Short mmCIF file of C-alpha atoms in Angstrom, two decimals:
data_model
loop_
_atom_site.label_atom_id
_atom_site.label_comp_id
_atom_site.label_asym_id
_atom_site.label_seq_id
_atom_site.Cartn_x
_atom_site.Cartn_y
_atom_site.Cartn_z
CA MET S 1 10.80 46.38 37.60
CA LYS S 2 10.08 44.79 34.24
CA LYS S 3 8.60 41.33 34.02
CA TRP S 4 11.59 39.94 32.17
CA TYR S 5 13.72 40.30 35.31
CA ARG S 6 11.51 37.85 37.17
CA THR S 7 12.95 34.35 37.01
CA GLY S 8 13.49 31.49 39.41
CA MET S 9 13.57 27.83 40.19
CA ALA S 10 10.38 27.11 38.19
CA GLY S 11 12.24 27.68 34.94
CA ALA S 12 14.66 24.81 35.39
CA LEU S 13 11.94 22.50 36.71
CA ALA S 14 9.86 23.20 33.62
CA LEU S 15 12.79 22.26 31.42
CA LEU S 16 13.01 18.90 33.14
CA LEU S 17 9.30 18.30 32.63
CA ALA S 18 9.68 19.02 28.92
CA ALA S 19 11.55 15.76 28.52
CA ALA S 20 8.26 13.93 29.03
CA GLY S 21 7.14 14.96 25.53
CA CYS S 22 3.62 15.55 24.15
CA SER S 23 0.49 13.54 23.70
CA SER S 24 -0.65 12.33 20.31
CA LYS S 25 -2.68 15.52 19.89
CA ALA S 26 0.45 17.46 18.96
CA GLY S 27 1.24 15.04 16.16
CA LYS S 28 -2.26 15.39 14.69
CA ALA S 29 -2.42 19.20 14.85
CA GLU S 30 -0.69 21.28 12.21
CA PRO S 31 1.61 23.97 13.71
CA GLU S 32 -0.68 26.81 12.56
CA ASP S 33 -3.70 25.14 14.24
CA ARG S 34 -2.08 25.10 17.69
CA ILE S 35 -3.34 27.65 20.24
CA LEU S 36 -2.18 28.35 23.80
CA MET S 37 -3.70 30.80 26.29
CA VAL S 38 -1.27 32.66 28.57
CA ASN S 39 -2.17 35.67 30.75
CA ASP S 40 -5.62 35.82 29.11
CA ILE S 41 -4.01 36.15 25.66
CA LEU S 42 -4.35 33.60 22.87
CA TYR S 43 -1.10 32.72 21.10
CA TYR S 44 -1.28 31.01 17.71
CA GLY S 45 1.26 28.48 16.49
CA THR S 46 3.57 28.76 13.48
CA GLU S 47 6.12 26.53 11.78
CA GLU S 48 8.96 28.78 13.04
CA THR S 49 11.39 27.26 15.53
CA GLY S 50 14.46 28.52 17.35
CA PRO S 51 16.63 28.15 20.46
CA MET S 52 14.85 28.97 23.70
CA GLY S 53 17.81 30.53 25.58
CA ASP S 54 18.49 30.05 29.31
CA ALA S 55 16.00 28.70 31.81
CA GLY S 56 15.29 32.24 33.02
CA CYS S 57 13.13 32.78 29.90
CA VAL S 58 10.56 30.21 31.06
CA GLU S 59 7.31 31.65 32.42
CA GLY S 60 5.36 28.49 33.06
CA LYS S 61 4.18 25.14 31.76
CA ILE S 62 1.05 23.92 29.99
CA GLN S 63 -1.50 22.94 32.65
CA SER S 64 -4.34 21.41 30.62
CA SER S 65 -5.52 20.72 27.09
CA ALA S 66 -8.78 21.32 25.24
CA GLU S 67 -9.83 19.15 22.32
CA ALA S 68 -8.00 19.60 19.04
CA GLY S 69 -9.58 22.39 17.02
CA GLU S 70 -11.15 24.05 20.08
CA THR S 71 -10.07 27.43 21.45
CA PRO S 72 -8.45 27.28 24.93
CA ALA S 73 -10.58 28.94 27.60
CA GLU S 74 -8.20 29.23 30.55
CA ASN S 75 -4.60 30.24 31.18
CA GLY S 76 -2.05 27.52 30.66
CA GLN S 77 -4.40 25.56 28.40
CA SER S 78 -3.50 24.37 24.90
CA ASN S 79 -5.50 22.60 22.20
CA PHE S 80 -2.62 20.30 21.26
CA GLY S 81 -1.76 18.45 24.45
CA CYS S 82 1.85 18.71 25.69
CA VAL S 83 0.71 19.15 29.31
CA GLY S 84 3.78 19.82 31.44
CA ASN S 85 5.83 21.37 28.62
CA PRO S 86 7.32 24.86 29.19
CA TYR S 87 6.56 28.14 27.45
CA THR S 88 8.51 31.40 27.63
CA TYR S 89 7.71 34.98 28.62
CA ASP S 90 6.28 37.47 26.17
CA PHE S 91 8.86 40.25 26.41
CA GLY S 92 6.50 42.75 24.80
CA ASP S 93 6.76 41.75 21.15
CA GLY S 94 3.62 39.60 21.13
CA ARG S 95 5.28 36.23 20.81
CA ILE S 96 6.35 33.30 22.98
CA GLN S 97 8.04 29.96 22.43
CA VAL S 98 6.48 26.61 23.33
CA PHE S 99 8.22 23.25 23.58
CA VAL S 100 6.49 20.86 21.15
CA GLU S 101 7.86 17.63 19.68
CA ASP S 102 11.45 18.22 20.82
CA GLU S 103 11.61 21.79 19.42
CA TYR S 104 10.74 25.31 20.56
CA PHE S 105 8.05 26.71 18.23
CA TRP S 106 7.19 30.41 17.98
CA PHE S 107 3.58 31.35 18.83
CA TYR S 108 2.18 34.82 18.03
CA ALA S 109 -0.61 36.87 19.64
CA LYS S 110 -3.13 38.55 17.35
CA ASP S 111 -4.49 40.86 20.06
CA LYS S 112 -1.72 43.49 20.17
CA GLU S 113 -3.66 45.72 22.56
CA ALA S 114 -3.78 42.94 25.14
CA VAL S 115 -0.01 42.43 24.81
CA GLU S 116 0.66 46.15 25.30
CA LYS S 117 -1.56 46.15 28.38
CA LEU S 118 0.29 43.16 29.78
CA LEU S 119 3.66 44.82 29.23
CA GLY S 120 2.42 48.00 30.87
CA GLN S 121 1.29 46.07 33.93
CA ALA S 122 4.70 44.42 34.20
CA GLU S 123 6.50 47.76 34.06
CA GLU S 124 4.24 49.17 36.78
CA LEU S 125 5.24 46.53 39.33
CA SER S 126 5.90 48.20 42.65
CA GLU S 127 9.50 48.68 43.80
CA GLU S 128 8.44 46.93 47.00
CA GLU S 129 8.09 43.67 45.08
CA GLU S 130 11.02 41.31 45.35
CA GLU S 131 13.64 41.80 42.65
CA ALA S 132 15.24 38.77 41.13
CA LEU S 133 18.27 38.04 39.01
CA PRO S 134 17.85 36.44 35.57
CA GLY S 135 19.12 32.88 35.50
CA VAL S 136 18.95 29.63 37.44
CA PHE S 137 19.64 29.93 41.17
CA PRO S 138 20.92 29.11 43.76
CA CYS S 139 24.34 28.97 42.12
CA ASP S 140 27.82 28.38 43.56
CA PHE S 141 30.72 30.72 42.69
CA VAL S 142 34.43 30.69 43.45
CA PHE S 143 37.15 33.36 43.29
CA SER S 144 40.58 31.73 43.24
CA SER S 145 43.78 31.79 41.20
CA GLY S 146 43.78 28.03 40.81
CA ALA S 147 47.21 27.97 42.45
CA GLY S 148 47.96 28.04 46.15
CA ALA S 149 45.59 27.26 48.97
CA TRP S 150 43.23 30.25 48.93
CA GLY S 151 39.74 30.91 47.66
CA THR S 152 36.48 32.73 48.31
CA PHE S 153 33.36 30.61 47.81
CA LEU S 154 29.81 31.96 47.77
CA THR S 155 26.33 30.68 47.01
CA LEU S 156 24.10 33.27 45.33
CA GLU S 157 20.31 33.17 45.52
CA GLY S 158 17.95 34.59 42.90
CA ASP S 159 17.01 37.54 45.12
CA GLY S 160 20.66 38.60 45.50
CA ALA S 161 21.25 37.14 48.96
CA PHE S 162 24.44 35.12 49.40
CA THR S 163 26.48 33.17 51.93
CA GLY S 164 30.02 31.87 51.75
CA GLY S 165 33.48 31.59 53.18
CA TYR S 166 37.10 32.60 52.61
CA ASN S 167 40.14 30.41 53.33
CA ASP S 168 43.89 30.86 52.86
CA SER S 169 46.71 28.78 54.35
CA ASP S 170 50.39 29.62 54.83
CA MET S 171 52.01 26.52 56.29
CA GLY S 172 55.47 28.08 56.06
CA ASP S 173 54.65 30.97 58.40
CA SER S 174 55.09 29.18 61.73
CA GLY S 175 55.89 30.32 65.25
CA GLU S 176 55.78 29.37 68.88
CA GLY S 177 52.70 27.26 69.52
CA TYR S 178 51.80 26.95 65.82
CA PRO S 179 54.52 24.92 64.07
CA HIS S 180 52.09 24.00 61.27
CA GLY S 181 51.61 27.57 60.07
CA LYS S 182 48.70 30.00 59.74
CA HIS S 183 45.21 29.74 58.34
CA TYR S 184 43.24 32.88 57.40
CA TYR S 185 39.49 32.51 57.22
CA CYS S 186 35.99 33.92 57.65
CA GLU S 187 32.37 33.03 57.02
CA PHE S 188 30.11 35.69 55.56
CA GLN S 189 26.66 36.60 54.37
CA GLY S 190 25.30 39.56 52.43
CA LYS S 191 23.02 40.78 49.69
CA PHE S 192 23.24 42.31 46.23
CA GLY S 193 20.47 44.63 45.05
CA SER S 194 19.60 47.49 42.69
CA PHE S 195 19.67 45.15 39.69
CA GLU S 196 19.79 46.85 36.31
CA ARG S 197 19.78 45.03 32.98
CA ILE S 198 22.62 46.40 30.83
CA ASP S 199 21.99 43.99 27.97
CA GLU S 200 20.43 40.52 27.63
CA ASP S 201 23.53 38.85 29.10
CA THR S 202 24.70 41.49 31.60
CA VAL S 203 23.22 42.79 34.88
CA SER S 204 24.73 45.42 37.15
CA MET S 205 24.16 45.11 40.90
CA THR S 206 25.22 46.82 44.12
CA LEU S 207 26.62 45.18 47.24
CA GLU S 208 24.12 46.39 49.83
CA GLU S 209 24.97 44.17 52.81
CA LEU S 210 28.06 42.27 53.95
CA ALA S 211 28.81 40.78 57.37
CA PHE S 212 31.54 38.31 58.30
CA GLN S 213 32.94 36.53 61.31
CA PRO S 214 35.28 36.32 63.10
CA GLU S 215 36.41 39.94 62.92
CA GLU S 216 39.58 40.76 61.03
CA GLY S 217 42.68 40.17 63.16
CA PHE S 218 41.10 37.64 65.50
CA GLU S 219 43.67 34.96 66.46
CA GLU S 220 43.29 31.49 67.93
CA ILE S 221 45.62 28.48 68.03
CA LYS S 222 44.06 25.09 67.30
CA ASP S 223 45.83 21.83 66.50
CA GLU S 224 49.16 23.71 66.34
CA ILE S 225 47.82 26.07 63.64
CA LEU S 226 47.25 29.80 64.14
CA TYR S 227 43.77 30.70 62.85
CA VAL S 228 43.45 34.36 61.88
CA GLY S 229 40.23 36.23 61.09
CA ALA S 230 40.28 37.92 57.66
CA LYS S 231 38.05 39.84 55.27
CA PRO S 232 36.49 37.91 52.35
CA LEU S 233 38.82 38.50 49.41
CA GLY S 234 36.97 39.72 46.32
CA LEU S 235 34.19 41.31 48.37
CA ASP S 236 36.29 43.34 50.82
CA SER S 237 36.58 46.40 48.54
CA GLY S 238 34.09 48.04 46.19
CA THR S 239 30.29 47.97 46.04
CA GLU S 240 29.54 47.90 42.30
CA PHE S 241 29.41 44.46 40.67
CA ILE S 242 28.31 42.93 37.36
CA LEU S 243 26.69 39.54 36.79
CA TYR S 244 27.45 37.95 33.41
CA LEU S 245 25.15 35.21 32.13
CA PRO S 246 26.56 32.05 30.48
CA GLU S 247 25.67 33.33 26.97
CA LYS S 248 27.95 36.40 27.32
CA SER S 249 30.64 36.45 24.60
CA LEU S 250 34.19 36.12 25.88
CA THR S 251 35.35 38.81 23.45
CA ASP S 252 33.13 41.33 25.28
CA LEU S 253 34.65 40.68 28.72
CA PRO S 254 37.49 42.63 30.42
CA GLU S 255 40.91 40.96 30.23
CA GLU S 256 41.55 41.49 33.95
CA PHE S 257 38.30 39.71 34.75
CA LEU S 258 39.14 36.79 32.44
CA SER S 259 42.52 36.39 34.11
CA TRP S 260 40.57 34.73 36.97
CA TRP S 261 38.47 32.54 34.64
CA PRO S 262 39.26 28.81 35.14
CA GLY S 263 38.95 28.15 31.39
CA ARG S 264 41.37 30.88 30.27
CA TYR S 265 44.04 28.37 29.18
CA GLU S 266 41.60 26.64 26.83
CA TRP S 267 40.72 29.80 24.86
CA ASP S 268 42.88 31.45 22.20
CA GLY S 269 41.71 34.95 23.13
CA GLU S 270 40.16 35.65 19.73
CA THR S 271 37.57 33.03 18.80
CA LYS S 272 34.05 34.17 19.58
CA ARG S 273 32.34 31.85 22.03
CA PRO S 274 30.12 32.18 25.11
CA LEU S 275 31.50 32.27 28.63
CA GLY S 276 29.60 29.07 29.40
CA CYS S 277 29.08 29.81 33.09
CA TYR S 278 27.93 32.66 35.31
CA GLY S 279 30.51 35.28 36.26
CA ILE S 280 30.58 38.10 38.84
CA LEU S 281 32.92 41.04 38.29
CA ASN S 282 34.00 43.39 41.09
CA GLN S 283 34.18 46.62 39.09
CA GLU S 284 36.65 48.27 41.46
CA THR S 285 39.20 45.47 41.86
CA LYS S 286 38.45 43.50 38.63
CA ASP S 287 38.30 40.33 40.73
CA GLY S 288 36.21 37.58 39.16
CA PHE S 289 33.91 34.94 40.63
CA PHE S 290 32.83 32.07 38.35
CA SER S 291 30.11 29.44 38.66
CA GLY S 292 30.38 25.74 38.00
CA SER S 293 29.89 24.16 34.59
CA ALA S 294 26.55 23.31 32.98
CA CYS S 295 24.76 20.25 34.30
CA ALA S 296 24.51 17.37 31.83
CA ALA S 297 21.15 16.36 33.31
CA CYS S 298 19.18 19.62 33.49
CA GLY S 299 21.35 22.17 31.65
CA ALA S 300 21.65 24.60 34.56
CA ALA S 301 25.07 26.21 35.02
CA SER S 302 25.05 25.30 38.69
CA VAL S 303 27.37 22.32 39.12
CA SER S 304 29.29 22.98 42.33
CA LEU S 305 32.98 23.68 41.84
CA GLN S 306 33.57 22.04 45.22
CA THR S 307 31.37 18.93 45.11
CA GLY S 308 30.66 18.33 41.41
CA VAL S 309 26.94 18.08 42.24
CA CYS S 310 24.29 20.16 40.44
CA GLY S 311 22.58 22.59 42.80
CA MET S 312 19.34 22.37 40.79
CA CYS S 313 18.64 18.68 40.19
CA GLY S 314 21.23 17.02 42.44
CA ALA S 315 22.91 15.05 39.66
CA SER S 316 26.59 14.19 40.12
CA GLN S 317 28.87 15.07 37.22
#
């Protein structure tokens, strides 16, 4: 398992801390005089800036600061202040990005041998170590047509575990003892695994566990409604799935998958633009689950489609 698969809640928290800004040290130091130590490697600042990407790129935050002009002597230490600001992973090319003065600056390592050693250690991580999906989790997803009274909702964790429920109502299908119709439902839990990075915005995964209750066909009348146990639609067939990250281009996605996308009526089908949310594709059925929109407060694409509340920072949208 490569290091760049390992992400989690710390990434989004670091982004929030970045809003605090830097001390006056950063303003006094020229970009090329800035130094940061990460994983026993010294990274030297440049004037180059660029977009950081999603919160899954964040490795940690600056923990302490040496005096300006001094060389940091411990991991997480800078010589330009900015304690609490995030920095990204080194994906093997000897460079990271650091949040300084409202921008992400590129920092480069001069010790290439140390970088190669670090990358080698990451690739040698044991398979017994916990795998994790790239992105900001937990995250809520929904599979629904947007019409009718049915939908499958699930909450996905970074390790692939999920919980959720399926509901569908047919008020017109009534009978003796249930004049108000039928309601199909279940609650479920399961786990995705065997994550494999296809490209920077696409991860394949396998449905390894799925359990639901009540069992399919179970019937019970409550409040003049017939409740019927059912399988969770969208998960009931097929084991191979794909997770798309918010940066994935719409023009690279299957049409059948996009037919379930809530924003399909706002897109002309040709203009290149990112998906803007997380998506899960069932490769066998082409069913599509989609996450909530990006949070205005913390930037995580984890605003609940049911409650309108961000699952990361708790802000209401």
